[in-house]
Amino acid sequence: MVVVLVLVLIVIGSVAFHLFSPWWWTPIASNWNYIDNTIIITFWITGIVFVAVISFMAYCIYRFRHRPGHKAAYEPENKRLEWWLAGSTALGVGAMLAPGLVVWNQFVTVPPDAGEIEVVGQQWLWNFRLPGADGKLGRADNRAVSADNPLGVIRNDPAGPDDIIISGGELHLLLGKPIRVHLRSVDVLHDFYVPEFRAKMDMIPGSVTYFWFTPTRTGTFEVLCAELCGVGHPQMRGTVVVDEADAYQAWLAQQQTFSQLMAAVEPAK
Ligand code: CUA
């Protein structure tokens, strides 16, 4: 009887914890409502199944408890019950998987009008690169990384000199403009994560990964690293500011290009 009570309390406690929990998502600041919806669907399905299974267990323990003089009858087969269980499980699993596939398709399909930026992770800070006046990011390679060229931009690529380099600073983005984020790492695995944008992606040394999103409200947001990357991992923070057009242009005008950075470190000949 104690076990029945404990099981019932686990169900009530779990539901109450979720109803009254102070921890919930940060208010969303991107177009990825779909990601939230998918998680909510999974949350409801697994929640209902959890309550049903634990309650059923409590019921069985109570209903079929030991009583003197009663004996269990062995009736192992119930085809109808088995089909019913298999069918409803398949339906539930399908309902959890299908929305994820729809969202994933949107996640990997970058809109054609999206702008481009690059985020480069390194132990333990965030660097950013914007395409500059020509709208194209120059080629980059980790083998070209040096103290003067922290992102490894290839010096003789014509698309490179006007790229804007922000080393360990603050990234600004334009409100309402879809953006494709190219991700690189110069050392180990990192993961660029702004909780308010929902979307995130690993950065893998030696390859370029990507994701895209549209900032939907102005504000200052914290960048976290979501991949354990060494002792400085919890301190690997950065800032993303979403601006209206005027503020964005004012910020952009203050940034340094790759050629300005190179000129500063190479003494004039
Ligand atoms: Cu970078 Cu954790």
PDB file of C-alpha atoms and ligand atoms in Angstrom:
ATOM      1  CA  MET A   1       0.000   0.000   0.000  1.00  0.00           C
ATOM      2  CA  VAL A   2       2.932   2.325   0.733  1.00  0.00           C
ATOM      3  CA  VAL A   3       4.252   1.690  -2.785  1.00  0.00           C
ATOM      4  CA  VAL A   4       0.885   2.697  -4.296  1.00  0.00           C
ATOM      5  CA  LEU A   5       0.941   5.924  -2.340  1.00  0.00           C
ATOM      6  CA  VAL A   6       4.540   6.671  -3.381  1.00  0.00           C
ATOM      7  CA  LEU A   7       3.687   6.137  -7.067  1.00  0.00           C
ATOM      8  CA  VAL A   8       0.637   8.403  -6.871  1.00  0.00           C
ATOM      9  CA  LEU A   9       2.709  11.084  -5.127  1.00  0.00           C
ATOM     10  CA  ILE A  10       5.390  10.825  -7.866  1.00  0.00           C
ATOM     11  CA  VAL A  11       2.719  11.518 -10.506  1.00  0.00           C
ATOM     12  CA  ILE A  12       1.154  14.438  -8.617  1.00  0.00           C
ATOM     13  CA  GLY A  13       4.566  15.833  -7.700  1.00  0.00           C
ATOM     14  CA  SER A  14       5.885  15.677 -11.270  1.00  0.00           C
ATOM     15  CA  VAL A  15       2.837  17.428 -12.699  1.00  0.00           C
ATOM     16  CA  ALA A  16       2.874  20.073  -9.948  1.00  0.00           C
ATOM     17  CA  PHE A  17       6.610  20.658 -10.465  1.00  0.00           C
ATOM     18  CA  HIS A  18       6.048  21.441 -14.142  1.00  0.00           C
ATOM     19  CA  LEU A  19       3.034  23.637 -13.445  1.00  0.00           C
ATOM     20  CA  PHE A  20       4.759  25.715 -10.767  1.00  0.00           C
ATOM     21  CA  SER A  21       8.365  25.528 -11.983  1.00  0.00           C
ATOM     22  CA  PRO A  22      10.023  28.952 -12.236  1.00  0.00           C
ATOM     23  CA  TRP A  23      12.297  27.634 -15.034  1.00  0.00           C
ATOM     24  CA  TRP A  24      10.970  28.093 -18.503  1.00  0.00           C
ATOM     25  CA  TRP A  25      12.337  29.284 -21.832  1.00  0.00           C
ATOM     26  CA  THR A  26      13.630  32.792 -22.267  1.00  0.00           C
ATOM     27  CA  PRO A  27      11.213  34.851 -24.417  1.00  0.00           C
ATOM     28  CA  ILE A  28      11.895  34.020 -28.044  1.00  0.00           C
ATOM     29  CA  ALA A  29      13.716  36.551 -30.261  1.00  0.00           C
ATOM     30  CA  SER A  30      13.827  34.719 -33.588  1.00  0.00           C
ATOM     31  CA  ASN A  31      11.602  33.078 -36.189  1.00  0.00           C
ATOM     32  CA  TRP A  32      12.016  29.610 -34.656  1.00  0.00           C
ATOM     33  CA  ASN A  33       8.609  29.285 -32.956  1.00  0.00           C
ATOM     34  CA  TYR A  34       8.441  25.929 -34.713  1.00  0.00           C
ATOM     35  CA  ILE A  35      11.240  24.603 -32.533  1.00  0.00           C
ATOM     36  CA  ASP A  36       9.296  25.571 -29.391  1.00  0.00           C
ATOM     37  CA  ASN A  37       6.108  24.003 -30.772  1.00  0.00           C
ATOM     38  CA  THR A  38       7.897  20.739 -31.514  1.00  0.00           C
ATOM     39  CA  ILE A  39       9.277  20.573 -27.996  1.00  0.00           C
ATOM     40  CA  ILE A  40       5.849  21.343 -26.530  1.00  0.00           C
ATOM     41  CA  ILE A  41       4.228  18.524 -28.548  1.00  0.00           C
ATOM     42  CA  THR A  42       6.868  16.075 -27.286  1.00  0.00           C
ATOM     43  CA  PHE A  43       6.461  17.424 -23.754  1.00  0.00           C
ATOM     44  CA  TRP A  44       2.692  16.794 -23.763  1.00  0.00           C
ATOM     45  CA  ILE A  45       2.881  13.339 -25.321  1.00  0.00           C
ATOM     46  CA  THR A  46       5.635  12.077 -23.000  1.00  0.00           C
ATOM     47  CA  GLY A  47       3.921  13.759 -20.037  1.00  0.00           C
ATOM     48  CA  ILE A  48       0.568  12.079 -20.685  1.00  0.00           C
ATOM     49  CA  VAL A  49       2.242   8.699 -21.212  1.00  0.00           C
ATOM     50  CA  PHE A  50       4.273   9.135 -18.020  1.00  0.00           C
ATOM     51  CA  VAL A  51       1.131   9.875 -15.980  1.00  0.00           C
ATOM     52  CA  ALA A  52      -0.761   6.980 -17.615  1.00  0.00           C
ATOM     53  CA  VAL A  53       1.990   4.377 -17.100  1.00  0.00           C
ATOM     54  CA  ILE A  54       2.777   5.254 -13.476  1.00  0.00           C
ATOM     55  CA  SER A  55      -0.937   5.505 -12.570  1.00  0.00           C
ATOM     56  CA  PHE A  56      -1.587   2.121 -14.208  1.00  0.00           C
ATOM     57  CA  MET A  57       1.268   0.601 -12.217  1.00  0.00           C
ATOM     58  CA  ALA A  58      -0.191   2.011  -8.998  1.00  0.00           C
ATOM     59  CA  TYR A  59      -3.624   0.639  -9.946  1.00  0.00           C
ATOM     60  CA  CYS A  60      -2.220  -2.857 -10.665  1.00  0.00           C
ATOM     61  CA  ILE A  61      -0.278  -2.969  -7.413  1.00  0.00           C
ATOM     62  CA  TYR A  62      -3.455  -2.052  -5.541  1.00  0.00           C
ATOM     63  CA  ARG A  63      -5.911  -4.208  -7.516  1.00  0.00           C
ATOM     64  CA  PHE A  64      -3.777  -7.352  -7.549  1.00  0.00           C
ATOM     65  CA  ARG A  65      -2.257  -7.085  -4.100  1.00  0.00           C
ATOM     66  CA  HIS A  66      -1.783 -10.280  -2.124  1.00  0.00           C
ATOM     67  CA  ARG A  67      -4.837 -11.448  -0.234  1.00  0.00           C
ATOM     68  CA  PRO A  68      -5.007 -14.716   1.670  1.00  0.00           C
ATOM     69  CA  GLY A  69      -6.961 -17.347  -0.259  1.00  0.00           C
ATOM     70  CA  HIS A  70      -6.539 -15.625  -3.680  1.00  0.00           C
ATOM     71  CA  LYS A  71      -4.414 -17.210  -6.414  1.00  0.00           C
ATOM     72  CA  ALA A  72      -3.223 -15.768  -9.700  1.00  0.00           C
ATOM     73  CA  ALA A  73      -4.500 -17.387 -12.920  1.00  0.00           C
ATOM     74  CA  TYR A  74      -1.986 -17.693 -15.752  1.00  0.00           C
ATOM     75  CA  GLU A  75      -3.409 -16.062 -18.918  1.00  0.00           C
ATOM     76  CA  PRO A  76      -0.431 -14.879 -20.899  1.00  0.00           C
ATOM     77  CA  GLU A  77      -2.080 -13.912 -24.206  1.00  0.00           C
ATOM     78  CA  ASN A  78      -4.311 -11.024 -25.111  1.00  0.00           C
ATOM     79  CA  LYS A  79      -3.953 -10.293 -28.832  1.00  0.00           C
ATOM     80  CA  ARG A  80      -6.329  -7.345 -28.826  1.00  0.00           C
ATOM     81  CA  LEU A  81      -4.495  -5.582 -26.009  1.00  0.00           C
ATOM     82  CA  GLU A  82      -1.135  -6.157 -27.719  1.00  0.00           C
ATOM     83  CA  TRP A  83      -2.331  -4.679 -31.012  1.00  0.00           C
ATOM     84  CA  TRP A  84      -3.863  -1.761 -29.212  1.00  0.00           C
ATOM     85  CA  LEU A  85      -0.626  -1.053 -27.307  1.00  0.00           C
ATOM     86  CA  ALA A  86       1.600  -1.438 -30.380  1.00  0.00           C
ATOM     87  CA  GLY A  87      -0.727   0.772 -32.429  1.00  0.00           C
ATOM     88  CA  SER A  88      -0.981   3.608 -29.922  1.00  0.00           C
ATOM     89  CA  THR A  89       2.785   3.540 -29.293  1.00  0.00           C
ATOM     90  CA  ALA A  90       3.467   3.795 -33.032  1.00  0.00           C
ATOM     91  CA  LEU A  91       1.033   6.699 -33.275  1.00  0.00           C
ATOM     92  CA  GLY A  92       2.676   8.518 -30.350  1.00  0.00           C
ATOM     93  CA  VAL A  93       6.189   8.034 -31.691  1.00  0.00           C
ATOM     94  CA  GLY A  94       5.043   9.217 -35.117  1.00  0.00           C
ATOM     95  CA  ALA A  95       3.435  12.323 -33.634  1.00  0.00           C
ATOM     96  CA  MET A  96       6.711  13.180 -31.908  1.00  0.00           C
ATOM     97  CA  LEU A  97       8.951  12.520 -34.927  1.00  0.00           C
ATOM     98  CA  ALA A  98       6.924  14.096 -37.743  1.00  0.00           C
ATOM     99  CA  PRO A  99       6.984  17.755 -36.555  1.00  0.00           C
ATOM    100  CA  GLY A 100      10.745  17.457 -36.026  1.00  0.00           C
ATOM    101  CA  LEU A 101      11.234  16.448 -39.660  1.00  0.00           C
ATOM    102  CA  VAL A 102       9.192  19.448 -40.851  1.00  0.00           C
ATOM    103  CA  VAL A 103      11.214  21.813 -38.657  1.00  0.00           C
ATOM    104  CA  TRP A 104      14.501  20.247 -39.708  1.00  0.00           C
ATOM    105  CA  ASN A 105      13.630  20.818 -43.360  1.00  0.00           C
ATOM    106  CA  GLN A 106      13.066  24.521 -42.612  1.00  0.00           C
ATOM    107  CA  PHE A 107      16.212  24.621 -40.493  1.00  0.00           C
ATOM    108  CA  VAL A 108      18.499  23.420 -43.295  1.00  0.00           C
ATOM    109  CA  THR A 109      16.782  25.474 -46.034  1.00  0.00           C
ATOM    110  CA  VAL A 110      18.329  28.937 -45.925  1.00  0.00           C
ATOM    111  CA  PRO A 111      16.151  31.657 -47.528  1.00  0.00           C
ATOM    112  CA  PRO A 112      17.775  33.062 -50.693  1.00  0.00           C
ATOM    113  CA  ASP A 113      17.769  36.657 -49.365  1.00  0.00           C
ATOM    114  CA  ALA A 114      19.694  35.762 -46.197  1.00  0.00           C
ATOM    115  CA  GLY A 115      22.788  37.769 -45.304  1.00  0.00           C
ATOM    116  CA  GLU A 116      25.958  36.026 -44.227  1.00  0.00           C
ATOM    117  CA  ILE A 117      28.209  36.180 -41.219  1.00  0.00           C
ATOM    118  CA  GLU A 118      30.846  33.923 -39.804  1.00  0.00           C
ATOM    119  CA  VAL A 119      31.357  32.986 -36.169  1.00  0.00           C
ATOM    120  CA  VAL A 120      34.697  31.524 -35.197  1.00  0.00           C
ATOM    121  CA  GLY A 121      35.039  29.757 -31.866  1.00  0.00           C
ATOM    122  CA  GLN A 122      38.296  29.499 -30.022  1.00  0.00           C
ATOM    123  CA  GLN A 123      39.230  28.603 -26.453  1.00  0.00           C
ATOM    124  CA  TRP A 124      37.502  30.619 -24.948  1.00  0.00           C
ATOM    125  CA  LEU A 125      36.041  33.465 -26.886  1.00  0.00           C
ATOM    126  CA  TRP A 126      33.891  34.284 -29.891  1.00  0.00           C
ATOM    127  CA  ASN A 127      35.174  35.986 -33.040  1.00  0.00           C
ATOM    128  CA  PHE A 128      33.003  37.267 -35.845  1.00  0.00           C
ATOM    129  CA  ARG A 129      33.515  38.097 -39.515  1.00  0.00           C
ATOM    130  CA  LEU A 130      31.178  40.031 -41.795  1.00  0.00           C
ATOM    131  CA  PRO A 131      31.439  40.016 -45.593  1.00  0.00           C
ATOM    132  CA  GLY A 132      32.237  43.728 -46.006  1.00  0.00           C
ATOM    133  CA  ALA A 133      31.394  45.917 -49.004  1.00  0.00           C
ATOM    134  CA  ASP A 134      31.529  43.155 -51.651  1.00  0.00           C
ATOM    135  CA  GLY A 135      29.004  41.021 -49.753  1.00  0.00           C
ATOM    136  CA  LYS A 136      31.309  37.992 -49.903  1.00  0.00           C
ATOM    137  CA  LEU A 137      33.340  36.338 -47.195  1.00  0.00           C
ATOM    138  CA  GLY A 138      36.939  35.736 -48.243  1.00  0.00           C
ATOM    139  CA  ARG A 139      38.358  32.236 -47.938  1.00  0.00           C
ATOM    140  CA  ALA A 140      39.816  31.272 -44.600  1.00  0.00           C
ATOM    141  CA  ASP A 141      41.900  28.378 -43.369  1.00  0.00           C
ATOM    142  CA  ASN A 142      43.000  27.369 -39.896  1.00  0.00           C
ATOM    143  CA  ARG A 143      46.548  26.918 -41.257  1.00  0.00           C
ATOM    144  CA  ALA A 144      46.678  30.687 -41.878  1.00  0.00           C
ATOM    145  CA  VAL A 145      45.841  31.499 -38.256  1.00  0.00           C
ATOM    146  CA  SER A 146      48.498  33.580 -36.522  1.00  0.00           C
ATOM    147  CA  ALA A 147      48.670  36.154 -33.733  1.00  0.00           C
ATOM    148  CA  ASP A 148      48.038  38.928 -36.288  1.00  0.00           C
ATOM    149  CA  ASN A 149      45.431  36.974 -38.248  1.00  0.00           C
ATOM    150  CA  PRO A 150      43.360  35.236 -35.577  1.00  0.00           C
ATOM    151  CA  LEU A 151      40.667  34.006 -37.969  1.00  0.00           C
ATOM    152  CA  GLY A 152      43.042  32.680 -40.627  1.00  0.00           C
ATOM    153  CA  VAL A 153      41.704  34.781 -43.516  1.00  0.00           C
ATOM    154  CA  ILE A 154      43.625  33.950 -46.715  1.00  0.00           C
ATOM    155  CA  ARG A 155      45.599  37.095 -47.533  1.00  0.00           C
ATOM    156  CA  ASN A 156      45.587  36.924 -51.332  1.00  0.00           C
ATOM    157  CA  ASP A 157      41.890  36.098 -51.769  1.00  0.00           C
ATOM    158  CA  PRO A 158      40.325  39.199 -53.383  1.00  0.00           C
ATOM    159  CA  ALA A 159      37.108  38.754 -51.359  1.00  0.00           C
ATOM    160  CA  GLY A 160      39.054  38.942 -48.086  1.00  0.00           C
ATOM    161  CA  PRO A 161      40.480  42.460 -47.541  1.00  0.00           C
ATOM    162  CA  ASP A 162      37.123  44.185 -46.994  1.00  0.00           C
ATOM    163  CA  ASP A 163      35.867  41.526 -44.560  1.00  0.00           C
ATOM    164  CA  ILE A 164      35.077  42.989 -41.169  1.00  0.00           C
ATOM    165  CA  ILE A 165      36.870  41.246 -38.326  1.00  0.00           C
ATOM    166  CA  ILE A 166      35.546  41.380 -34.780  1.00  0.00           C
ATOM    167  CA  SER A 167      37.907  39.572 -32.487  1.00  0.00           C
ATOM    168  CA  GLY A 168      36.455  38.663 -29.109  1.00  0.00           C
ATOM    169  CA  GLY A 169      33.919  41.468 -29.306  1.00  0.00           C
ATOM    170  CA  GLU A 170      30.250  42.097 -29.645  1.00  0.00           C
ATOM    171  CA  LEU A 171      28.252  41.146 -32.712  1.00  0.00           C
ATOM    172  CA  HIS A 172      25.442  43.311 -34.016  1.00  0.00           C
ATOM    173  CA  LEU A 173      22.648  42.041 -36.263  1.00  0.00           C
ATOM    174  CA  LEU A 174      19.975  43.795 -38.247  1.00  0.00           C
ATOM    175  CA  LEU A 175      16.385  43.338 -37.037  1.00  0.00           C
ATOM    176  CA  GLY A 176      14.180  41.307 -39.393  1.00  0.00           C
ATOM    177  CA  LYS A 177      16.964  40.309 -41.775  1.00  0.00           C
ATOM    178  CA  PRO A 178      17.452  36.543 -42.222  1.00  0.00           C
ATOM    179  CA  ILE A 179      21.049  35.626 -41.567  1.00  0.00           C
ATOM    180  CA  ARG A 180      23.064  32.567 -42.497  1.00  0.00           C
ATOM    181  CA  VAL A 181      25.678  31.877 -39.842  1.00  0.00           C
ATOM    182  CA  HIS A 182      28.805  30.061 -40.988  1.00  0.00           C
ATOM    183  CA  LEU A 183      30.548  28.409 -38.080  1.00  0.00           C
ATOM    184  CA  ARG A 184      34.212  27.514 -37.708  1.00  0.00           C
ATOM    185  CA  SER A 185      36.465  26.553 -34.840  1.00  0.00           C
ATOM    186  CA  VAL A 186      40.209  27.019 -34.693  1.00  0.00           C
ATOM    187  CA  ASP A 187      40.821  24.505 -31.905  1.00  0.00           C
ATOM    188  CA  VAL A 188      38.190  22.180 -30.400  1.00  0.00           C
ATOM    189  CA  LEU A 189      34.419  21.595 -30.558  1.00  0.00           C
ATOM    190  CA  HIS A 190      32.313  24.586 -29.568  1.00  0.00           C
ATOM    191  CA  ASP A 191      28.627  25.341 -30.056  1.00  0.00           C
ATOM    192  CA  PHE A 192      27.246  28.796 -30.779  1.00  0.00           C
ATOM    193  CA  TYR A 193      24.094  29.176 -28.697  1.00  0.00           C
ATOM    194  CA  VAL A 194      21.933  32.215 -28.034  1.00  0.00           C
ATOM    195  CA  PRO A 195      19.012  30.845 -25.988  1.00  0.00           C
ATOM    196  CA  GLU A 196      16.602  33.524 -27.258  1.00  0.00           C
ATOM    197  CA  PHE A 197      17.294  32.517 -30.899  1.00  0.00           C
ATOM    198  CA  ARG A 198      16.648  28.811 -30.113  1.00  0.00           C
ATOM    199  CA  ALA A 199      18.643  27.567 -33.123  1.00  0.00           C
ATOM    200  CA  LYS A 200      22.199  26.487 -32.400  1.00  0.00           C
ATOM    201  CA  MET A 201      24.917  24.497 -34.076  1.00  0.00           C
ATOM    202  CA  ASP A 202      28.228  22.799 -33.285  1.00  0.00           C
ATOM    203  CA  MET A 203      31.455  24.267 -34.636  1.00  0.00           C
ATOM    204  CA  ILE A 204      33.872  21.587 -35.733  1.00  0.00           C
ATOM    205  CA  PRO A 205      37.582  22.163 -36.348  1.00  0.00           C
ATOM    206  CA  GLY A 206      38.358  21.596 -40.029  1.00  0.00           C
ATOM    207  CA  SER A 207      34.839  22.076 -41.371  1.00  0.00           C
ATOM    208  CA  VAL A 208      32.288  24.848 -41.822  1.00  0.00           C
ATOM    209  CA  THR A 209      28.839  24.244 -40.365  1.00  0.00           C
ATOM    210  CA  TYR A 210      25.887  26.587 -40.642  1.00  0.00           C
ATOM    211  CA  PHE A 211      22.431  27.504 -39.455  1.00  0.00           C
ATOM    212  CA  TRP A 212      20.110  30.415 -40.140  1.00  0.00           C
ATOM    213  CA  PHE A 213      17.584  32.528 -38.326  1.00  0.00           C
ATOM    214  CA  THR A 214      15.802  35.889 -38.445  1.00  0.00           C
ATOM    215  CA  PRO A 215      16.092  38.167 -35.396  1.00  0.00           C
ATOM    216  CA  THR A 216      12.544  39.265 -34.546  1.00  0.00           C
ATOM    217  CA  ARG A 217      13.112  41.826 -31.804  1.00  0.00           C
ATOM    218  CA  THR A 218      15.801  44.274 -30.763  1.00  0.00           C
ATOM    219  CA  GLY A 219      17.800  43.694 -27.628  1.00  0.00           C
ATOM    220  CA  THR A 220      21.071  42.494 -26.175  1.00  0.00           C
ATOM    221  CA  PHE A 221      21.485  38.750 -25.909  1.00  0.00           C
ATOM    222  CA  GLU A 222      24.122  36.560 -24.334  1.00  0.00           C
ATOM    223  CA  VAL A 223      26.013  33.993 -26.384  1.00  0.00           C
ATOM    224  CA  LEU A 224      26.804  30.748 -24.603  1.00  0.00           C
ATOM    225  CA  CYS A 225      28.996  27.875 -25.644  1.00  0.00           C
ATOM    226  CA  ALA A 226      26.937  24.682 -25.588  1.00  0.00           C
ATOM    227  CA  GLU A 227      29.729  22.169 -26.065  1.00  0.00           C
ATOM    228  CA  LEU A 228      32.161  21.248 -23.311  1.00  0.00           C
ATOM    229  CA  CYS A 229      35.423  22.693 -24.626  1.00  0.00           C
ATOM    230  CA  GLY A 230      37.849  22.802 -21.723  1.00  0.00           C
ATOM    231  CA  VAL A 231      38.318  24.515 -18.369  1.00  0.00           C
ATOM    232  CA  GLY A 232      37.198  27.919 -19.717  1.00  0.00           C
ATOM    233  CA  HIS A 233      33.957  26.551 -21.194  1.00  0.00           C
ATOM    234  CA  PRO A 234      31.588  28.224 -18.676  1.00  0.00           C
ATOM    235  CA  GLN A 235      33.328  31.569 -19.247  1.00  0.00           C
ATOM    236  CA  MET A 236      33.014  31.365 -23.031  1.00  0.00           C
ATOM    237  CA  ARG A 237      30.431  34.112 -23.324  1.00  0.00           C
ATOM    238  CA  GLY A 238      29.735  36.743 -25.922  1.00  0.00           C
ATOM    239  CA  THR A 239      27.136  39.331 -26.814  1.00  0.00           C
ATOM    240  CA  VAL A 240      24.775  39.721 -29.738  1.00  0.00           C
ATOM    241  CA  VAL A 241      22.918  42.991 -30.137  1.00  0.00           C
ATOM    242  CA  VAL A 242      19.939  43.163 -32.496  1.00  0.00           C
ATOM    243  CA  ASP A 243      19.565  46.692 -33.877  1.00  0.00           C
ATOM    244  CA  GLU A 244      17.248  48.772 -36.009  1.00  0.00           C
ATOM    245  CA  ALA A 245      18.807  49.896 -39.293  1.00  0.00           C
ATOM    246  CA  ASP A 246      20.275  53.246 -38.076  1.00  0.00           C
ATOM    247  CA  ALA A 247      21.961  51.845 -35.003  1.00  0.00           C
ATOM    248  CA  TYR A 248      23.249  48.901 -37.034  1.00  0.00           C
ATOM    249  CA  GLN A 249      24.836  51.139 -39.697  1.00  0.00           C
ATOM    250  CA  ALA A 250      26.414  53.332 -36.999  1.00  0.00           C
ATOM    251  CA  TRP A 251      27.972  50.269 -35.385  1.00  0.00           C
ATOM    252  CA  LEU A 252      29.087  48.854 -38.726  1.00  0.00           C
ATOM    253  CA  ALA A 253      30.885  52.083 -39.634  1.00  0.00           C
ATOM    254  CA  GLN A 254      33.109  51.737 -36.558  1.00  0.00           C
ATOM    255  CA  GLN A 255      34.356  48.228 -37.336  1.00  0.00           C
ATOM    256  CA  GLN A 256      37.747  47.401 -38.778  1.00  0.00           C
ATOM    257  CA  THR A 257      38.305  45.556 -42.015  1.00  0.00           C
ATOM    258  CA  PHE A 258      40.850  42.800 -42.501  1.00  0.00           C
ATOM    259  CA  SER A 259      43.090  45.078 -44.594  1.00  0.00           C
ATOM    260  CA  GLN A 260      43.038  47.772 -41.887  1.00  0.00           C
ATOM    261  CA  LEU A 261      44.025  45.168 -39.320  1.00  0.00           C
ATOM    262  CA  MET A 262      46.870  43.930 -41.517  1.00  0.00           C
ATOM    263  CA  ALA A 263      48.067  47.496 -42.164  1.00  0.00           C
ATOM    264  CA  ALA A 264      48.155  48.103 -38.443  1.00  0.00           C
ATOM    265  CA  VAL A 265      50.434  45.141 -37.746  1.00  0.00           C
ATOM    266  CA  GLU A 266      52.671  45.419 -40.824  1.00  0.00           C
ATOM    267  CA  PRO A 267      54.985  48.445 -40.636  1.00  0.00           C
ATOM    268  CA  ALA A 268      54.682  50.673 -43.728  1.00  0.00           C
ATOM    269  CA  LYS A 269      57.378  49.925 -46.320  1.00  0.00           C
TER     270      LYS A 269
HETATM  271 CU1  CUA B   1      33.510  26.634 -26.258  1.00  0.00          CU
HETATM  272 CU2  CUA B   1      32.405  25.357 -24.563  1.00  0.00          CU
END
